Coordinates of C-alpha atoms in Angstrom, one line a residue:
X705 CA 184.6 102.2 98.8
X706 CA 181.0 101.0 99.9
X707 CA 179.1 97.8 98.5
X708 CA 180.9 95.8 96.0
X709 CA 181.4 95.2 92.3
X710 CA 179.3 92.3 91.1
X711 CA 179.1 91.2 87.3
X712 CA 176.3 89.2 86.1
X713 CA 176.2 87.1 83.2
X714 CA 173.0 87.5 80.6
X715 CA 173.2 85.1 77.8
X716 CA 175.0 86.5 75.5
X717 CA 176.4 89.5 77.2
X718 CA 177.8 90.8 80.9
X719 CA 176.2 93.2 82.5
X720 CA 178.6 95.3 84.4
X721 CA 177.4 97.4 87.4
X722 CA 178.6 99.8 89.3
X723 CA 179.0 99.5 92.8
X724 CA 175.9 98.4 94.4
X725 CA 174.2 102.4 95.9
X726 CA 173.2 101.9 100.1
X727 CA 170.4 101.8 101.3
X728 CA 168.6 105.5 101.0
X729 CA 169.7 107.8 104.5
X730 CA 166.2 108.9 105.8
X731 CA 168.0 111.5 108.7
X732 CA 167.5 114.3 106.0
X733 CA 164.0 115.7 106.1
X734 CA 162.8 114.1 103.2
X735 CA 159.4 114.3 100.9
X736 CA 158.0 111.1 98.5
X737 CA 157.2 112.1 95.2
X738 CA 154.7 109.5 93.8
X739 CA 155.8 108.5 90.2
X740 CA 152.0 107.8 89.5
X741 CA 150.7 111.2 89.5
X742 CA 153.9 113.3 88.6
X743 CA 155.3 110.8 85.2
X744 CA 155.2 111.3 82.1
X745 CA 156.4 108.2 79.8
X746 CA 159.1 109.6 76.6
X747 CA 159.0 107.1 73.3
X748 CA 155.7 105.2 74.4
X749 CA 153.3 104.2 72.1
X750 CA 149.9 105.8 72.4
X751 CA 148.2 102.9 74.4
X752 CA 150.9 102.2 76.7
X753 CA 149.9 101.1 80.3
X754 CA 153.2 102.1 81.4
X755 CA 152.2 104.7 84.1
X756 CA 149.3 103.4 86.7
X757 CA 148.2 105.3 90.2
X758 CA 150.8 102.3 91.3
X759 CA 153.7 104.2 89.3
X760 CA 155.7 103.4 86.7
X761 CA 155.2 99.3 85.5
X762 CA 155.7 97.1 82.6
X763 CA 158.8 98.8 81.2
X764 CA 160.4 96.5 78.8
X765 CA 162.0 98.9 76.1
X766 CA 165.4 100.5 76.4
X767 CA 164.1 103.2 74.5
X768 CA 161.5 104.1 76.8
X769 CA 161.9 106.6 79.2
X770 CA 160.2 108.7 81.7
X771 CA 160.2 112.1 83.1
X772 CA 158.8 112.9 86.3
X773 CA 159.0 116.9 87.5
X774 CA 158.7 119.0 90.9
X775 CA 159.4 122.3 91.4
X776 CA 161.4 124.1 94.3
X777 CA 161.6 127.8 95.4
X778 CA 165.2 127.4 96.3
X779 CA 168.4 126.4 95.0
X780 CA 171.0 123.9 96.8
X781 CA 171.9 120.2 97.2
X782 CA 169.3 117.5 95.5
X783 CA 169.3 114.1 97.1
X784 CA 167.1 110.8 95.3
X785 CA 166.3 107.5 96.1
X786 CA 164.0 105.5 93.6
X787 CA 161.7 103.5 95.3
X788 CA 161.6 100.3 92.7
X789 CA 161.7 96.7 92.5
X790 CA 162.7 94.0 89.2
X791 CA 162.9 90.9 88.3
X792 CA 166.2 89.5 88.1
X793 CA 168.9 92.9 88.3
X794 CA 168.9 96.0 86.3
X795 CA 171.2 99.5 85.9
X796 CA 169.0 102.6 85.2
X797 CA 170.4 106.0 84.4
X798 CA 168.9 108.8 86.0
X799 CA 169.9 112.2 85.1
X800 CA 168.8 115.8 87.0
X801 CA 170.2 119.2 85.5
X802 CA 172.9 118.3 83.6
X803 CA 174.1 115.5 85.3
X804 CA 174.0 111.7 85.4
X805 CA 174.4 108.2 87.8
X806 CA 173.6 105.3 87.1
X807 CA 171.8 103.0 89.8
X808 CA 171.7 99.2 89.7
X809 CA 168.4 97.7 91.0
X810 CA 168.0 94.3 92.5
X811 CA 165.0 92.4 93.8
X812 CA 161.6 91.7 93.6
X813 CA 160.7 93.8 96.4
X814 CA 160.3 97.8 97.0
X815 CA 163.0 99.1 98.2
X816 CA 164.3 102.7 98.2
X817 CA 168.2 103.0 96.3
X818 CA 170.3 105.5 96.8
X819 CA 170.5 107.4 93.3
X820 CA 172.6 110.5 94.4
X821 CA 173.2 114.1 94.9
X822 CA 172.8 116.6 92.8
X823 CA 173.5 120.8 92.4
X824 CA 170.5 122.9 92.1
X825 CA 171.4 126.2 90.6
X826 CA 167.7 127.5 89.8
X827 CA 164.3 128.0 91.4
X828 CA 161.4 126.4 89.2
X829 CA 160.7 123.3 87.4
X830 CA 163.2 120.2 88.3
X831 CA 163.5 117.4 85.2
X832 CA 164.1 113.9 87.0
X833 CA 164.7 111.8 83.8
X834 CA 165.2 107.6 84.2
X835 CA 166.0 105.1 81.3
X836 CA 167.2 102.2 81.0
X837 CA 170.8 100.9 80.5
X838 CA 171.0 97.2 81.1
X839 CA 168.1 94.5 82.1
X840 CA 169.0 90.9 82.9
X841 CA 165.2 89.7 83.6
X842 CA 162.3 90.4 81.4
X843 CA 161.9 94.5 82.6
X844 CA 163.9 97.1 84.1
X845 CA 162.1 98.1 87.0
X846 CA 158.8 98.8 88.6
X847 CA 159.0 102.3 90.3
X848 CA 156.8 103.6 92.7
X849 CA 158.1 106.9 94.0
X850 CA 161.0 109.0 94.5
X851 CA 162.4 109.8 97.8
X852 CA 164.1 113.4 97.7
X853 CA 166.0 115.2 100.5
X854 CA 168.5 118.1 100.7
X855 CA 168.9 121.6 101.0
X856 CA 166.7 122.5 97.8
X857 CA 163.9 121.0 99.5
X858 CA 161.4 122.2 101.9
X859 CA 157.6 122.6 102.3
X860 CA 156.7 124.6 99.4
X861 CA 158.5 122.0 97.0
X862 CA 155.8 121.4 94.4
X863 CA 154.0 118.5 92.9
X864 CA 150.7 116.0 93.1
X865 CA 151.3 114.4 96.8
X866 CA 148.6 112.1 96.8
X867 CA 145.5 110.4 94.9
X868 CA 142.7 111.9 96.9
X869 CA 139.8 113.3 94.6
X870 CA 141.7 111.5 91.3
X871 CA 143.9 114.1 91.4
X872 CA 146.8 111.6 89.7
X873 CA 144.5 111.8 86.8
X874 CA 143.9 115.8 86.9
X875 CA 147.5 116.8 87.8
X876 CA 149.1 114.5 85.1
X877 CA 146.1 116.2 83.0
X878 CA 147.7 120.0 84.4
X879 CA 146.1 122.6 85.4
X880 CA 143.2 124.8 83.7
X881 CA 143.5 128.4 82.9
X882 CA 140.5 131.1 82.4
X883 CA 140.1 135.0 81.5
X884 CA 136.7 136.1 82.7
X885 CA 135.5 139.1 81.1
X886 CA 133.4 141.8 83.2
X887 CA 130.7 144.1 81.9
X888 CA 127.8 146.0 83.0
X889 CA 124.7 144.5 84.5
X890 CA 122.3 146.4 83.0
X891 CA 123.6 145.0 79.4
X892 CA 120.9 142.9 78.5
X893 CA 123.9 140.5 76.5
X894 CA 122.1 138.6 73.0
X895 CA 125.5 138.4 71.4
X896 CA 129.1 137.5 72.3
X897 CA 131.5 137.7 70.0
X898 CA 135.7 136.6 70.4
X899 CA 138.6 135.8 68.9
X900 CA 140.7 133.1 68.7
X901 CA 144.6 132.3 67.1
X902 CA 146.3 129.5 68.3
X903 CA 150.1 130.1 67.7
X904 CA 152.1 127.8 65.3
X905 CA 153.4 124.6 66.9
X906 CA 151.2 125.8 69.9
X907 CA 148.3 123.2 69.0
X908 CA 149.1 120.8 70.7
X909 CA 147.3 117.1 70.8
X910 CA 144.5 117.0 74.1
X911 CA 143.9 120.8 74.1
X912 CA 140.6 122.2 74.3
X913 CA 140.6 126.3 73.5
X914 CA 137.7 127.4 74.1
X915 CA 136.5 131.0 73.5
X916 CA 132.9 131.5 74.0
X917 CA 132.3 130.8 77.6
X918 CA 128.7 131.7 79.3
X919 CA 126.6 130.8 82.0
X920 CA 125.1 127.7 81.1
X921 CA 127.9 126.1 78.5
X922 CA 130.8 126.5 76.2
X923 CA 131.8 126.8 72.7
X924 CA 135.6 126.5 71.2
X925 CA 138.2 124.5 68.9
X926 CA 139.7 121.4 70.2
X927 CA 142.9 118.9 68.9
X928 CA 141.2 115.5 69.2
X929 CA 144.4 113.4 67.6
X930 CA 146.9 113.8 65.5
X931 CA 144.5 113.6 62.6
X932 CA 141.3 115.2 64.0
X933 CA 140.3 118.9 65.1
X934 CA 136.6 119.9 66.1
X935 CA 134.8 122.9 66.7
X936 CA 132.9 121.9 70.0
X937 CA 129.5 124.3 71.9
X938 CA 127.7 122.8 74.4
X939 CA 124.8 123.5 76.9
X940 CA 124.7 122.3 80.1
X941 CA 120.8 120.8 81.2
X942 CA 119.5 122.9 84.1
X943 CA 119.3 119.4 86.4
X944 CA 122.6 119.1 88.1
X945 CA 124.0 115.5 87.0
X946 CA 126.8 113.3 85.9
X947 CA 124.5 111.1 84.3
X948 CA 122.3 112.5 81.4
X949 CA 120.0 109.6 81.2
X950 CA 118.8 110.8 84.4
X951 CA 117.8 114.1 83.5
X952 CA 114.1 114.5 84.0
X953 CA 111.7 114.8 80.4
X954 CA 111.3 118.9 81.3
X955 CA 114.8 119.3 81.9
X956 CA 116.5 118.3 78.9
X957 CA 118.3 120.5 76.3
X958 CA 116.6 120.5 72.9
X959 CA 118.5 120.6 69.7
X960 CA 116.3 123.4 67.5
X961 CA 118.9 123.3 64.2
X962 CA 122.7 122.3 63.2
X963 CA 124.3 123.0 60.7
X964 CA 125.7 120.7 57.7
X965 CA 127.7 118.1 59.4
X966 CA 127.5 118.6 62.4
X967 CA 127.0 115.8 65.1
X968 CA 124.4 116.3 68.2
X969 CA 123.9 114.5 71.2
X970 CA 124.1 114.2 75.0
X971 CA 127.4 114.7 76.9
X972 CA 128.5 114.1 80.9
X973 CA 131.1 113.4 83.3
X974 CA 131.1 117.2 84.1
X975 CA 127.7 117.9 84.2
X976 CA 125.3 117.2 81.3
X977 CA 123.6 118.2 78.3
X978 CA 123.6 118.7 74.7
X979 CA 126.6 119.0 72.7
X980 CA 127.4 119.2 69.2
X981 CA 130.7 119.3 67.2
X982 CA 132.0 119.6 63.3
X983 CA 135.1 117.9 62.4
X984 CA 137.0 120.8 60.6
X985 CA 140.6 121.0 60.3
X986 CA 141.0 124.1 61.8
X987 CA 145.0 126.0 61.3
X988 CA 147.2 127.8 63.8
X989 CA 148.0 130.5 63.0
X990 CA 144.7 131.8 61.7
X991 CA 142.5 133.5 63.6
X992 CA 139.1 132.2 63.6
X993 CA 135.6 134.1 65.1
X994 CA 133.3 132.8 67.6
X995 CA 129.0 134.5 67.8
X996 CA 127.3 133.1 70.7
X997 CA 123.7 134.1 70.7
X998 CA 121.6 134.3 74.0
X999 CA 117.9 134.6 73.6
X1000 CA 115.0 134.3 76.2
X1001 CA 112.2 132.9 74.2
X1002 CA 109.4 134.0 76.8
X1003 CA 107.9 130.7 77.7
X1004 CA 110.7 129.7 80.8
X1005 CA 113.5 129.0 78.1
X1006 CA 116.4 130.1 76.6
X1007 CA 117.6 129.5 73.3
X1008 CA 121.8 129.1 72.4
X1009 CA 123.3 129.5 69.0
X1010 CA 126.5 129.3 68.2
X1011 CA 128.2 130.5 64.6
X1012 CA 131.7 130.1 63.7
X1013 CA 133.3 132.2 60.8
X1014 CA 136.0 130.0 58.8
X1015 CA 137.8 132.1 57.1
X1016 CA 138.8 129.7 54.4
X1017 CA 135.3 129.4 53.1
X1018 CA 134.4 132.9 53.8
X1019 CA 131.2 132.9 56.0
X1020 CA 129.8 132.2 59.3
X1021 CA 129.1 128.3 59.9
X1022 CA 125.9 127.4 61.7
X1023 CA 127.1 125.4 64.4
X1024 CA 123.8 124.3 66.3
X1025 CA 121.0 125.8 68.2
X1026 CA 119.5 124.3 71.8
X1027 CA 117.0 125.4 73.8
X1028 CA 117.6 125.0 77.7
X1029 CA 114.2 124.8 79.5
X1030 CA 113.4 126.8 82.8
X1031 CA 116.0 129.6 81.7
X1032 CA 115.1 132.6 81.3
X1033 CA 118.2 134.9 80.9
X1034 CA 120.6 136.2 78.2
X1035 CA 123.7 135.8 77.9
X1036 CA 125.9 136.3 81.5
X1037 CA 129.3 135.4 83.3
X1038 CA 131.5 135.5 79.6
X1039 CA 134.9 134.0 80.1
X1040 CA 137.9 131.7 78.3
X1041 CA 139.8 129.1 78.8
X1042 CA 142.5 126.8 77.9
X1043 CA 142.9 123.1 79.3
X1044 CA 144.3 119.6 78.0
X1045 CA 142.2 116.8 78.5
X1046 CA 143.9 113.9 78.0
X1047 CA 146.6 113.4 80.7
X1048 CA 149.7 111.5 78.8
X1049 CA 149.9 115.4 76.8
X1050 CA 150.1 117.2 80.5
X1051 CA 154.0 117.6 80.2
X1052 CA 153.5 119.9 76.7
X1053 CA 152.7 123.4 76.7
X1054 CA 150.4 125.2 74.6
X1055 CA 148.9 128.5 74.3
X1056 CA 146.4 130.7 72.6
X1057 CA 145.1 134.2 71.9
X1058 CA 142.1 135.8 72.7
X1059 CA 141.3 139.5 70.7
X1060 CA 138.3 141.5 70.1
X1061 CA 136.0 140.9 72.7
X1062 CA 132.5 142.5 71.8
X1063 CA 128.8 142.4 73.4
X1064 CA 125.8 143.2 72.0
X1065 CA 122.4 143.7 73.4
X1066 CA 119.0 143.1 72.4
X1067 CA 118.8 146.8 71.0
X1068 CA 121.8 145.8 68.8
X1069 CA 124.1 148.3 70.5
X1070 CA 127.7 146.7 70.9
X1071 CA 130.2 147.2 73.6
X1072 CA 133.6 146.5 73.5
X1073 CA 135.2 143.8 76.7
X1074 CA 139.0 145.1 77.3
X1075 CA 138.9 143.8 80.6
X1076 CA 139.9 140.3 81.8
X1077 CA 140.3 138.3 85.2
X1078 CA 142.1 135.4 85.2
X1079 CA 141.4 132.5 87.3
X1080 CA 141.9 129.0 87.3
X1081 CA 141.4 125.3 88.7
X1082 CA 141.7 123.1 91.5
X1083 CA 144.9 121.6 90.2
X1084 CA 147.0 124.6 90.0
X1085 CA 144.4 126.1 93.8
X1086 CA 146.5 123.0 95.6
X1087 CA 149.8 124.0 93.9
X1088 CA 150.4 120.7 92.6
X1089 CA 150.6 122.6 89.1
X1090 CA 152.4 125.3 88.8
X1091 CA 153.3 126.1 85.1
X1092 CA 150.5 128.2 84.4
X1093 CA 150.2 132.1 83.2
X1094 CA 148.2 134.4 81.0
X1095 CA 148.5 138.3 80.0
X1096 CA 148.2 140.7 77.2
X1097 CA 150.2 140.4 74.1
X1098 CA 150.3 142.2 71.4
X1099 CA 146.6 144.0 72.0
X1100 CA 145.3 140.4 72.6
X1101 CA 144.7 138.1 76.1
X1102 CA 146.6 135.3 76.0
X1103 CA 146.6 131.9 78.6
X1104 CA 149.5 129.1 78.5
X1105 CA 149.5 126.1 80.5
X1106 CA 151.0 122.9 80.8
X1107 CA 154.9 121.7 80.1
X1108 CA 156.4 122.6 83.7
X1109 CA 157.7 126.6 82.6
X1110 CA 159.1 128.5 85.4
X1111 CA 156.6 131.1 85.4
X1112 CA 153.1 131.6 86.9
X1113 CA 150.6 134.2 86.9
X1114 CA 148.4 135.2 90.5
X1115 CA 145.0 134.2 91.0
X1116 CA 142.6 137.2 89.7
X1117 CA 145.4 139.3 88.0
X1118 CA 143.4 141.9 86.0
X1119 CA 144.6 142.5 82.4
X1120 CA 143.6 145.3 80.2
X1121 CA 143.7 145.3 76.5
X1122 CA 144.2 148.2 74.4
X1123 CA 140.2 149.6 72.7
X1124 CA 139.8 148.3 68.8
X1125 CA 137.0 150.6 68.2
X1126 CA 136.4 148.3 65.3
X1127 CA 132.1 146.7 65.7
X1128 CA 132.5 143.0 63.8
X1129 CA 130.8 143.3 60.5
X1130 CA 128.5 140.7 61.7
X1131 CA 125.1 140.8 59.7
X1132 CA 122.7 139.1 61.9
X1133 CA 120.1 138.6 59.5
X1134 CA 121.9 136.7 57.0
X1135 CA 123.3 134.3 59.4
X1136 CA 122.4 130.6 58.5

């Protein structure tokens, strides 16, 4: 038997170990998974500062634990070593597809441990779950990466590799979905009117389902907290910026109205402009409409309305009205999407439906959208997000993402839903 058994006292209690794991065998070909962009922390309060770029830090509480996940494209043998360093001496318990080891960690400095070998009976997402059994110092461990070898493991094993563009931040964030919706060019587009229904237990903290996608901004429901929901439109200014205060006088998006409660003001980060919201606790389950208007003013603007019908009230809801200066163009390049925005929520999935797609042009004629391309980000472009998909279901688009499920869905599948025939009863002229 390798190492040897070693039992160290702790106050009040023994801590007893099992045989001390060697030193991690690099001969295998053998990937680093870094803990700082592929982690999620289970049992953490909201403003932990458990998970850094650096990995996993801090961790006092037995009850905290963390899941990191890869995905393979092959089954086979699974071999880890934790990179990690403690204190005084600690045993973690690391479990992979039904089974478990525990690993005893000792010293201050980094050092990759031997934490096993493992069975692989499955191609797709790969739990790697740590927690901890017994501490002797003041933390379990720091842990800064996972080692992992074997015959499960090759070149197309899946998961963020590196920091370069932020892209900890946007892969623990997960990937963003879209359905872009195709129609004629000759439509001169005023209107655009969708759908939405977020499943039950499908609205999920972080998510941003947006319906009402155009050219020039955005206009959908969002889950802000566990206690806030907010129907969200913005425009983007036509001066290309992270920074709205440096948006030129000529070039800044004008708020014309809003409706009652709504707040206004000036957005950026990606891109800038005006953007408005109204706190209303939206339900899944219920489907709620979405009327973008479009409408050229003549004088080198453009002017963006958006209404949203709440069903439990009974009528359309002004949302707000901008005008975006040197635009000149109705309504173009309509699409969807679904994405989480706040990383520590990136290992829960969520999903929504999208149904009656209409257009209608400046003539008033409508025209019915049963077409849909889906598309999505960067994140999921580098494959270092994979649990993505979308589809038809039920006579409706749908788009998932998020929470590491085995399937995924090709880059510009086409989707086509079944005809309604049905124009909204949408009178424009009584809108608010």
């Amino acid at each position: 038997m390798k190492g040897y058994m070693i039992v160290l006292l702790m106050n009040a209690f023994i801590m007893h170990a099992a045989a001390l794991p060697a030193p991690f065998d690099h001969s295998d070909t053998t990937i680093s998974v870094p803990a700082g962009g592929n982690t999620w922390c289970i049992q953490c309060d909201e403003d932990n500062n458990l998970i850094s770029n650096k990995g996993i830090q801090h961790w006092t509480q037995q009850e905290t634990g963390f899941e990191t996940y890869i995905r393979v494209n092959k089954t086979g043998s699974l071999k880890i070593g934790i990179n990690a360093k403690t204190d005084k001496a600690s045993v973690l318990r690391l479990s992979v597809a039904g089974s478990s080891k525990n690993i005893t960690v000792k010293g201050t400095a980094f050092k990759v441990y031997d934490a096993g070998t493992f069975e692989i009976k499955d191609t797709g997402y790969i739990k790697i779950a740590v927690s901890g059994k017994q501490k002797k110092g003041a933390y379990f461990a720091d842990i800064s990466a996972f080692e992992l070898s074997g015959t499960a493991i090759n070149e197309h094993t899946t998961f963020v590799k590196n920091n370069e563009g932020n892209f900890f931040y946007w892969g623990r964030r997960g990937p963003s979905v879209h359905l872009n919706y195709p129609f004629a060019d000759s439509i001169k587009a005023e209107w655009f009117y969708n759908e939405i229904t977020v499943p039950e237990n499908q609205d999920v903290v972080g998510s941003y389902y947006m319906a009402n996608g155009f050219g020039e901004g955005y206009f959908g429901i969002q889950v802000n907290s566990a206690s806030e929901r907010r129907i969200l439109f913005s425009v983007w200014s036509p001066f290309s910026t992270d920074d709205p205060k440096s948006i030129p006088q000529d070039m800044r998006i004008t708020l014309l109205k809003k409706g009652e409660g709504v707040h206004t003001g000036e957005f950026g980060n990606e891109g800038s402009g005006g953007q408005s919201y109204l706190r209303y606790n939206w339900k899944a389950g219920v489907t709620y409409k979405f009327l973008l208007r479009g409408q050229p003013d003549r004088n080198g603007s453009t002017i963006y309305t958006a209404y949203f019908f709440a069903p439990e009230r009974g009528e359309w809801l002004l949302i707000a009205s901008f005008k975006r200066p040197k635009t000149n163009t109705y309504l173009r390049r309509f699409h969807s999407f679904l994405e989480n925005f706040i990383p520590e929520q990136g290992n829960k999935t969520r999903e929504v439906l999208f149904g009656n797609q209409w257009v209608c042009d400046e003539r008033g004629t409508w025209f019915e959208l049963v077409n849909a391309v889906f598309t999505y980000d960067n994140t999921a472009a580098k494959k270092y997000r994979m649990d993505y998909a979308g589809g038809v279901e039920n006579g409706r688009f749908y788009l998932k993402n998020c929470g590491f499920f085995a399937g995924f869905t090709p880059y510009k599948s086409l989707f086509l839903r079944k005809a309604n025939m049905q124009i909204p009863g949408v009178d424009f002229k009584t809108l608010p």
